[in-house]
Amino acid sequence: ASSIRMQGLRKQFGRDSVALAGVDLDIDAGEFFTLLGPSGCGKTTLLRILAGLEEADDGQLKIGGKDVIDVPPHRRSVNTVFQSYALFPHLSVRDNLAFGLRMRGEPAAERNRKVAEVAEFIKLGSLVERRVDQLSGGQKQRIALARALVCEPDVLLLDEPLSALDAGLRGQLQVELQRLQKRLGVTFVFVTHDQDEAMVMSDRIAVLDSGIIQQVGTPSEIYEHPANAFVARFMGHDNLFAITASDSNWVDTGLGRLQLDPAEQRDTPDGWLLIRPETLELGGDVPADYNRLEGTVEERLYRGSRIEYRLTVNDHPLTAVAGNLGQRIHDVGDRVTIG
Ligand code: ADP
Ligand code: MG
């Protein structure tokens, strides 16, 4: 496994399209690292620069401590798995897996040994003689992965490899892929636009927007302490309110005046207030020392294990989530006290 160090990577397509606006990022050897961001934020461009398939306009790139900016793709110990599989459909699984080794000129005996080993590893041992176009999407993605791993790269790049799969299979491959990475110890740079996928799989995540890194951290750091409003929204936090007035221990956001926990450290008077839907209490028995708001239930969404309420408070939307058992159920149109 190799570490990766990026410094000031920039890439522009045409005059107005800045894909990467100066990316600094350090990825540790053996890390499962995820680039997370909306479509068009520059994820694929960054991966292609790591692979050597795209040239950066500016910046430095080291892989395993070695400057690689001028090293061509096939001389980097880096392999890529694409969303589209990029397999040869008319060839057998075995020939697909052996392709890279053949290109490298490995002798047949060595080639066969490695192919058998990786096929076993990825649970495709019984399929090696099949043609790829006879296999399911999940099987094809496993083969694409095995084909990238058989060459024993120090770094594996994965560009949204699971997004074409249905939810069940996707969840299963998320777990398998994460286990595989830990067993092999290869550095993974994984790209996704799905924050749940990123949180489940990664050691660390970099959130990208418009070619700029917004935050780097562990899944819990990013979910629990988003660095800015973009990251908070992207991680699925709905209840985000701009602070319009504040003092050391209270804030106003238009919802109403809210007292802050005195233990809460604040270094700036303005900013954003984020309210976690699961911490809100609805109904009559709001504890006396809680902040109280009055709101109206606009929508009630049944989500199985919990109920989601879409409320309005002083014309601002607010989401609350309550457990589904032994709770009073509120109806659309009800006025409720919110703690
Ligand atoms: P992502 O993978 O996050 O969806 P990309 O890296 O593919 O984003 O694209 C980032 C930006 O760069 C987008 O605005 C995209 O339109 C632009 N872009 C990417 N590749 C090219 C290209 N070959 N030519 C022109 N513009 C490109
Ligand atoms: Mg992309």
CSV table of C-alpha atoms and ligand atoms in Angstrom, one decimal:
chain,number,residue,atom,x,y,z
A,1,ALA,CA,0.0,0.0,0.0
A,2,SER,CA,1.1,3.6,-0.7
A,3,SER,CA,0.3,6.9,0.8
A,4,ILE,CA,-0.9,9.7,-1.5
A,5,ARG,CA,-0.1,13.4,-1.2
A,6,MET,CA,-1.8,16.0,-3.3
A,7,GLN,CA,-0.8,19.7,-3.2
A,8,GLY,CA,-2.5,22.5,-5.1
A,9,LEU,CA,-4.0,20.3,-7.8
A,10,ARG,CA,-5.8,22.4,-10.4
A,11,LYS,CA,-7.7,21.5,-13.5
A,12,GLN,CA,-9.8,23.7,-15.8
A,13,PHE,CA,-11.7,22.6,-18.9
A,14,GLY,CA,-12.2,25.5,-21.2
A,15,ARG,CA,-12.4,29.1,-19.9
A,16,ASP,CA,-15.3,28.8,-17.4
A,17,SER,CA,-15.2,25.3,-16.2
A,18,VAL,CA,-13.0,24.9,-13.2
A,19,ALA,CA,-13.1,21.2,-12.3
A,20,LEU,CA,-10.5,21.4,-9.4
A,21,ALA,CA,-9.7,24.7,-7.8
A,22,GLY,CA,-6.5,23.7,-5.9
A,23,VAL,CA,-6.8,20.4,-4.0
A,24,ASP,CA,-4.6,19.6,-1.0
A,25,LEU,CA,-5.1,16.1,0.4
A,26,ASP,CA,-3.1,13.5,2.3
A,27,ILE,CA,-4.2,9.9,2.2
A,28,ASP,CA,-2.5,7.4,4.4
A,29,ALA,CA,-1.2,4.0,3.2
A,30,GLY,CA,-3.8,1.3,3.7
A,31,GLU,CA,-6.6,3.8,4.2
A,32,PHE,CA,-10.2,3.5,2.8
A,33,PHE,CA,-10.6,7.0,1.7
A,34,THR,CA,-13.7,8.4,0.0
A,35,LEU,CA,-14.3,11.5,-2.2
A,36,LEU,CA,-17.9,12.5,-1.6
A,37,GLY,CA,-19.8,15.2,-3.4
A,38,PRO,CA,-22.6,16.0,-5.9
A,39,SER,CA,-22.4,15.3,-9.6
A,40,GLY,CA,-20.0,17.6,-11.3
A,41,CYS,CA,-17.9,18.6,-8.3
A,42,GLY,CA,-14.7,17.1,-9.7
A,43,LYS,CA,-14.5,13.6,-8.2
A,44,THR,CA,-13.8,11.8,-11.5
A,45,THR,CA,-11.3,14.4,-12.6
A,46,LEU,CA,-9.4,14.0,-9.4
A,47,LEU,CA,-9.3,10.2,-9.7
A,48,ARG,CA,-8.2,10.5,-13.3
A,49,ILE,CA,-5.3,12.7,-12.3
A,50,LEU,CA,-4.3,10.1,-9.6
A,51,ALA,CA,-4.4,7.4,-12.3
A,52,GLY,CA,-2.4,9.5,-14.8
A,53,LEU,CA,-5.3,9.6,-17.3
A,54,GLU,CA,-5.7,13.3,-17.0
A,55,GLU,CA,-3.0,15.9,-16.6
A,56,ALA,CA,-3.3,18.6,-13.9
A,57,ASP,CA,-2.8,22.2,-14.9
A,58,ASP,CA,-0.9,22.8,-11.8
A,59,GLY,CA,0.1,21.1,-8.5
A,60,GLN,CA,2.0,18.2,-7.1
A,61,LEU,CA,1.2,14.6,-6.7
A,62,LYS,CA,3.2,12.0,-4.8
A,63,ILE,CA,2.3,8.3,-4.5
A,64,GLY,CA,4.3,6.2,-2.1
A,65,GLY,CA,6.5,9.2,-1.5
A,66,LYS,CA,7.5,9.4,-5.2
A,67,ASP,CA,6.7,12.3,-7.5
A,68,VAL,CA,4.4,10.9,-10.2
A,69,ILE,CA,3.1,13.9,-12.0
A,70,ASP,CA,5.2,13.0,-15.0
A,71,VAL,CA,4.9,9.2,-14.7
A,72,PRO,CA,2.5,7.6,-17.3
A,73,PRO,CA,-0.5,5.6,-16.1
A,74,HIS,CA,1.0,2.1,-16.8
A,75,ARG,CA,4.1,3.0,-14.8
A,76,ARG,CA,2.1,3.9,-11.6
A,77,SER,CA,1.2,1.2,-9.2
A,78,VAL,CA,-2.4,2.3,-9.5
A,79,ASN,CA,-5.5,0.6,-10.9
A,80,THR,CA,-9.0,1.8,-11.5
A,81,VAL,CA,-12.5,0.3,-11.2
A,82,PHE,CA,-15.2,2.2,-13.1
A,83,GLN,CA,-19.0,2.3,-12.7
A,84,SER,CA,-19.4,0.9,-16.2
A,85,TYR,CA,-17.3,-2.2,-15.4
A,86,ALA,CA,-15.3,-1.7,-18.7
A,87,LEU,CA,-15.0,-5.5,-19.1
A,88,PHE,CA,-14.6,-7.4,-22.5
A,89,PRO,CA,-18.1,-8.9,-22.8
A,90,HIS,CA,-17.3,-11.6,-25.3
A,91,LEU,CA,-14.3,-12.9,-23.3
A,92,SER,CA,-14.5,-15.4,-20.4
A,93,VAL,CA,-14.1,-14.3,-16.8
A,94,ARG,CA,-10.6,-15.9,-16.8
A,95,ASP,CA,-9.5,-14.0,-19.9
A,96,ASN,CA,-10.8,-10.8,-18.5
A,97,LEU,CA,-8.9,-11.3,-15.2
A,98,ALA,CA,-5.7,-12.3,-17.0
A,99,PHE,CA,-5.8,-9.4,-19.4
A,100,GLY,CA,-3.6,-7.0,-17.4
A,101,LEU,CA,-1.1,-9.7,-16.5
A,102,ARG,CA,-0.8,-10.7,-20.1
A,103,MET,CA,-0.2,-7.0,-21.1
A,104,ARG,CA,2.6,-6.9,-18.5
A,105,GLY,CA,4.1,-10.0,-20.0
A,106,GLU,CA,3.7,-12.3,-17.1
A,107,PRO,CA,4.5,-16.0,-17.9
A,108,ALA,CA,1.4,-18.3,-18.3
A,109,ALA,CA,2.0,-20.3,-15.1
A,110,GLU,CA,2.3,-17.3,-13.0
A,111,ARG,CA,-0.8,-15.7,-14.7
A,112,ASN,CA,-2.9,-18.8,-14.1
A,113,ARG,CA,-2.0,-19.0,-10.4
A,114,LYS,CA,-2.8,-15.3,-9.8
A,115,VAL,CA,-6.1,-15.5,-11.7
A,116,ALA,CA,-7.2,-18.6,-9.8
A,117,GLU,CA,-6.2,-17.0,-6.5
A,118,VAL,CA,-8.1,-13.7,-7.1
A,119,ALA,CA,-11.2,-15.5,-8.5
A,120,GLU,CA,-11.3,-17.6,-5.3
A,121,PHE,CA,-10.8,-14.6,-3.2
A,122,ILE,CA,-13.7,-12.7,-4.7
A,123,LYS,CA,-15.9,-15.8,-4.7
A,124,LEU,CA,-16.0,-16.3,-8.4
A,125,GLY,CA,-14.1,-19.6,-8.6
A,126,SER,CA,-16.9,-21.5,-10.2
A,127,LEU,CA,-17.5,-18.9,-12.9
A,128,VAL,CA,-14.1,-18.5,-14.5
A,129,GLU,CA,-15.0,-20.2,-17.8
A,130,ARG,CA,-18.2,-18.2,-18.3
A,131,ARG,CA,-18.5,-15.4,-20.8
A,132,VAL,CA,-18.9,-12.0,-19.1
A,133,ASP,CA,-22.0,-11.1,-21.0
A,134,GLN,CA,-23.8,-14.1,-19.4
A,135,LEU,CA,-23.3,-12.7,-15.9
A,136,SER,CA,-25.4,-10.4,-13.6
A,137,GLY,CA,-24.5,-6.8,-12.8
A,138,GLY,CA,-23.3,-7.8,-9.3
A,139,GLN,CA,-21.1,-10.5,-10.7
A,140,LYS,CA,-19.7,-8.2,-13.4
A,141,GLN,CA,-18.8,-5.6,-10.7
A,142,ARG,CA,-17.0,-8.3,-8.7
A,143,ILE,CA,-15.0,-9.3,-11.8
A,144,ALA,CA,-14.1,-5.7,-12.5
A,145,LEU,CA,-12.8,-5.5,-9.0
A,146,ALA,CA,-10.9,-8.7,-9.2
A,147,ARG,CA,-9.4,-7.6,-12.5
A,148,ALA,CA,-8.1,-4.5,-10.9
A,149,LEU,CA,-6.7,-6.4,-7.9
A,150,VAL,CA,-5.0,-9.2,-9.7
A,151,CYS,CA,-2.2,-6.8,-10.8
A,152,GLU,CA,-1.6,-6.1,-7.0
A,153,PRO,CA,-1.6,-2.3,-7.2
A,154,ASP,CA,-0.5,-0.2,-4.3
A,155,VAL,CA,-3.5,2.0,-4.8
A,156,LEU,CA,-7.0,1.1,-6.0
A,157,LEU,CA,-9.2,3.9,-7.4
A,158,LEU,CA,-12.9,3.2,-7.5
A,159,ASP,CA,-15.2,5.6,-9.4
A,160,GLU,CA,-18.8,5.0,-8.2
A,161,PRO,CA,-18.4,1.3,-8.6
A,162,LEU,CA,-21.7,0.4,-6.9
A,163,SER,CA,-24.1,3.1,-8.2
A,164,ALA,CA,-25.4,0.9,-11.1
A,165,LEU,CA,-26.5,-1.9,-8.7
A,166,ASP,CA,-29.9,-2.2,-6.9
A,167,ALA,CA,-30.1,-1.4,-3.2
A,168,GLY,CA,-29.9,-4.9,-1.8
A,169,LEU,CA,-26.9,-6.0,-3.8
A,170,ARG,CA,-25.3,-2.6,-3.3
A,171,GLY,CA,-25.5,-2.9,0.5
A,172,GLN,CA,-24.0,-6.4,0.4
A,173,LEU,CA,-21.1,-5.3,-1.8
A,174,GLN,CA,-20.4,-2.3,0.4
A,175,VAL,CA,-19.7,-4.6,3.3
A,176,GLU,CA,-17.7,-7.1,1.1
A,177,LEU,CA,-15.6,-4.3,-0.4
A,178,GLN,CA,-14.8,-2.8,3.0
A,179,ARG,CA,-13.8,-6.2,4.4
A,180,LEU,CA,-11.7,-7.0,1.3
A,181,GLN,CA,-9.9,-3.6,1.6
A,182,LYS,CA,-9.0,-4.3,5.3
A,183,ARG,CA,-7.8,-7.8,4.5
A,184,LEU,CA,-5.6,-6.7,1.6
A,185,GLY,CA,-4.4,-3.5,3.2
A,186,VAL,CA,-4.4,-1.7,-0.2
A,187,THR,CA,-5.0,2.0,-0.2
A,188,PHE,CA,-8.5,2.6,-1.6
A,189,VAL,CA,-9.7,5.9,-3.0
A,190,PHE,CA,-13.4,5.5,-3.4
A,191,VAL,CA,-15.8,7.9,-5.2
A,192,THR,CA,-19.5,8.3,-4.4
A,193,HIS,CA,-22.2,10.9,-4.4
A,194,ASP,CA,-24.1,8.9,-1.7
A,195,GLN,CA,-23.4,10.1,1.8
A,196,ASP,CA,-24.7,6.9,3.5
A,197,GLU,CA,-22.4,4.8,1.4
A,198,ALA,CA,-19.5,7.0,2.2
A,199,MET,CA,-20.2,6.8,6.0
A,200,VAL,CA,-20.7,3.1,6.0
A,201,MET,CA,-17.5,2.2,4.2
A,202,SER,CA,-14.8,4.8,4.8
A,203,ASP,CA,-12.0,5.4,7.3
A,204,ARG,CA,-12.0,9.1,6.2
A,205,ILE,CA,-14.1,11.2,3.8
A,206,ALA,CA,-13.3,14.4,1.9
A,207,VAL,CA,-16.4,16.3,0.9
A,208,LEU,CA,-16.0,18.2,-2.4
A,209,ASP,CA,-18.0,21.0,-3.9
A,210,SER,CA,-17.2,22.9,-7.0
A,211,GLY,CA,-13.7,21.6,-7.1
A,212,ILE,CA,-12.9,22.7,-3.6
A,213,ILE,CA,-12.5,20.4,-0.5
A,214,GLN,CA,-15.0,21.5,2.1
A,215,GLN,CA,-14.0,19.1,4.9
A,216,VAL,CA,-11.9,16.1,5.6
A,217,GLY,CA,-12.6,13.8,8.5
A,218,THR,CA,-13.9,10.5,9.8
A,219,PRO,CA,-17.6,9.7,9.1
A,220,SER,CA,-18.6,10.7,12.6
A,221,GLU,CA,-16.6,13.9,12.5
A,222,ILE,CA,-18.3,14.9,9.3
A,223,TYR,CA,-21.8,13.9,10.3
A,224,GLU,CA,-21.6,15.3,13.8
A,225,HIS,CA,-19.5,18.4,13.2
A,226,PRO,CA,-20.0,19.6,9.6
A,227,ALA,CA,-17.6,22.4,8.8
A,228,ASN,CA,-20.1,24.5,7.0
A,229,ALA,CA,-23.7,24.7,5.7
A,230,PHE,CA,-22.9,22.9,2.4
A,231,VAL,CA,-21.5,19.9,4.3
A,232,ALA,CA,-24.4,19.9,6.7
A,233,ARG,CA,-27.0,19.9,4.0
A,234,PHE,CA,-25.1,17.3,1.9
A,235,MET,CA,-24.9,15.0,4.9
A,236,GLY,CA,-28.7,15.1,5.1
A,237,HIS,CA,-29.3,17.7,7.9
A,238,ASP,CA,-32.6,19.5,7.1
A,239,ASN,CA,-32.9,21.7,10.2
A,240,LEU,CA,-30.3,24.3,9.4
A,241,PHE,CA,-31.0,27.9,10.3
A,242,ALA,CA,-29.0,31.0,9.7
A,243,ILE,CA,-28.4,32.8,13.0
A,244,THR,CA,-29.8,36.4,12.8
A,245,ALA,CA,-29.0,37.6,16.3
A,246,SER,CA,-27.1,36.1,19.3
A,247,ASP,CA,-25.6,36.7,22.6
A,248,SER,CA,-23.2,34.4,24.6
A,249,ASN,CA,-25.9,31.9,25.5
A,250,TRP,CA,-28.9,32.5,23.2
A,251,VAL,CA,-29.5,32.7,19.5
A,252,ASP,CA,-32.3,33.9,17.2
A,253,THR,CA,-32.9,32.2,13.9
A,254,GLY,CA,-36.5,33.3,13.1
A,255,LEU,CA,-37.8,30.2,14.7
A,256,GLY,CA,-37.7,32.0,18.1
A,257,ARG,CA,-35.2,32.8,20.8
A,258,LEU,CA,-33.4,29.7,21.8
A,259,GLN,CA,-31.1,29.2,24.8
A,260,LEU,CA,-27.9,27.3,24.1
A,261,ASP,CA,-26.3,24.7,26.3
A,262,PRO,CA,-23.8,26.7,28.4
A,263,ALA,CA,-21.3,23.9,27.8
A,264,GLU,CA,-21.5,24.5,24.1
A,265,GLN,CA,-18.3,26.3,22.9
A,266,ARG,CA,-18.9,29.0,20.4
A,267,ASP,CA,-16.1,31.0,18.8
A,268,THR,CA,-18.2,33.3,16.5
A,269,PRO,CA,-21.4,35.1,17.2
A,270,ASP,CA,-22.9,34.4,13.7
A,271,GLY,CA,-23.2,31.2,11.7
A,272,TRP,CA,-25.7,28.4,11.6
A,273,LEU,CA,-27.8,26.5,14.1
A,274,LEU,CA,-28.3,22.8,13.3
A,275,ILE,CA,-31.1,21.0,15.1
A,276,ARG,CA,-31.1,17.2,15.1
A,277,PRO,CA,-34.6,16.0,14.3
A,278,GLU,CA,-34.3,13.1,16.8
A,279,THR,CA,-33.6,15.4,19.7
A,280,LEU,CA,-36.9,17.3,19.4
A,281,GLU,CA,-39.8,16.4,21.7
A,282,LEU,CA,-43.3,16.9,20.6
A,283,GLY,CA,-46.4,17.3,22.7
A,284,GLY,CA,-47.4,18.1,26.3
A,285,ASP,CA,-44.7,16.8,28.5
A,286,VAL,CA,-41.7,18.9,27.3
A,287,PRO,CA,-39.3,19.2,30.2
A,288,ALA,CA,-39.3,22.5,32.0
A,289,ASP,CA,-35.7,23.4,31.2
A,290,TYR,CA,-36.1,22.8,27.4
A,291,ASN,CA,-36.4,25.5,24.8
A,292,ARG,CA,-40.1,25.6,23.7
A,293,LEU,CA,-41.5,26.4,20.3
A,294,GLU,CA,-45.0,26.2,19.0
A,295,GLY,CA,-45.6,24.7,15.6
A,296,THR,CA,-48.0,23.1,13.2
A,297,VAL,CA,-47.8,19.6,11.8
A,298,GLU,CA,-47.8,19.9,8.0
A,299,GLU,CA,-47.0,16.4,7.1
A,300,ARG,CA,-46.6,13.1,8.9
A,301,LEU,CA,-44.4,10.4,7.2
A,302,TYR,CA,-44.5,6.8,8.5
A,303,ARG,CA,-41.1,5.3,8.3
A,304,GLY,CA,-41.5,2.0,10.0
A,305,SER,CA,-39.3,2.3,13.0
A,306,ARG,CA,-40.0,6.0,13.4
A,307,ILE,CA,-42.3,8.8,12.4
A,308,GLU,CA,-41.1,11.9,10.7
A,309,TYR,CA,-43.0,15.1,11.2
A,310,ARG,CA,-42.7,18.1,8.9
A,311,LEU,CA,-43.6,21.1,11.0
A,312,THR,CA,-43.8,24.8,10.5
A,313,VAL,CA,-42.6,27.2,13.2
A,314,ASN,CA,-43.1,30.9,12.5
A,315,ASP,CA,-43.3,30.0,8.8
A,316,HIS,CA,-40.0,28.1,8.9
A,317,PRO,CA,-39.9,24.4,8.1
A,318,LEU,CA,-38.7,22.2,10.9
A,319,THR,CA,-38.3,18.4,10.8
A,320,ALA,CA,-38.8,16.2,13.9
A,321,VAL,CA,-38.4,12.4,14.2
A,322,ALA,CA,-40.1,10.4,16.9
A,323,GLY,CA,-40.0,6.7,17.8
A,324,ASN,CA,-43.0,4.7,16.7
A,325,LEU,CA,-43.7,2.7,19.9
A,326,GLY,CA,-45.6,4.0,22.9
A,327,GLN,CA,-45.7,7.5,21.6
A,328,ARG,CA,-48.6,9.8,21.1
A,329,ILE,CA,-49.2,10.2,17.3
A,330,HIS,CA,-49.9,13.8,16.1
A,331,ASP,CA,-52.1,14.5,13.2
A,332,VAL,CA,-51.7,16.9,10.3
A,333,GLY,CA,-53.0,20.3,11.3
A,334,ASP,CA,-52.3,19.8,15.0
A,335,ARG,CA,-50.7,22.6,16.9
A,336,VAL,CA,-47.9,21.1,19.0
A,337,THR,CA,-45.4,22.2,21.6
A,338,ILE,CA,-41.9,21.4,20.5
A,339,GLY,CA,-39.1,21.0,23.0
B,1,ADP,P1,-17.9,14.3,-10.9
B,1,ADP,O1,-17.2,13.1,-11.2
B,1,ADP,O2,-17.8,14.8,-9.5
B,1,ADP,O3,-19.4,14.3,-11.3
B,1,ADP,P2,-16.3,15.5,-13.0
B,1,ADP,O4,-14.9,15.4,-12.5
B,1,ADP,O5,-16.7,14.5,-14.0
B,1,ADP,O6,-17.3,15.5,-11.8
B,1,ADP,O7,-16.5,17.0,-13.6
B,1,ADP,C1,-16.1,18.1,-13.0
B,1,ADP,C2,-16.4,19.3,-13.9
B,1,ADP,O8,-15.5,19.3,-15.0
B,1,ADP,C3,-17.8,19.3,-14.5
B,1,ADP,O9,-18.2,20.6,-14.6
B,1,ADP,C4,-17.6,18.7,-15.8
B,1,ADP,O10,-18.6,19.2,-16.8
B,1,ADP,C5,-16.2,19.2,-16.2
B,1,ADP,N1,-15.5,18.2,-17.1
B,1,ADP,C6,-15.1,17.0,-16.7
B,1,ADP,N2,-14.4,16.4,-17.7
B,1,ADP,C7,-14.5,17.3,-18.8
B,1,ADP,C8,-14.0,17.2,-20.1
B,1,ADP,N3,-13.3,16.2,-20.6
B,1,ADP,N4,-14.2,18.3,-20.9
B,1,ADP,C9,-14.9,19.4,-20.4
B,1,ADP,N5,-15.4,19.5,-19.2
B,1,ADP,C10,-15.2,18.5,-18.4
B,2,MG,MG,-17.9,11.2,-11.9
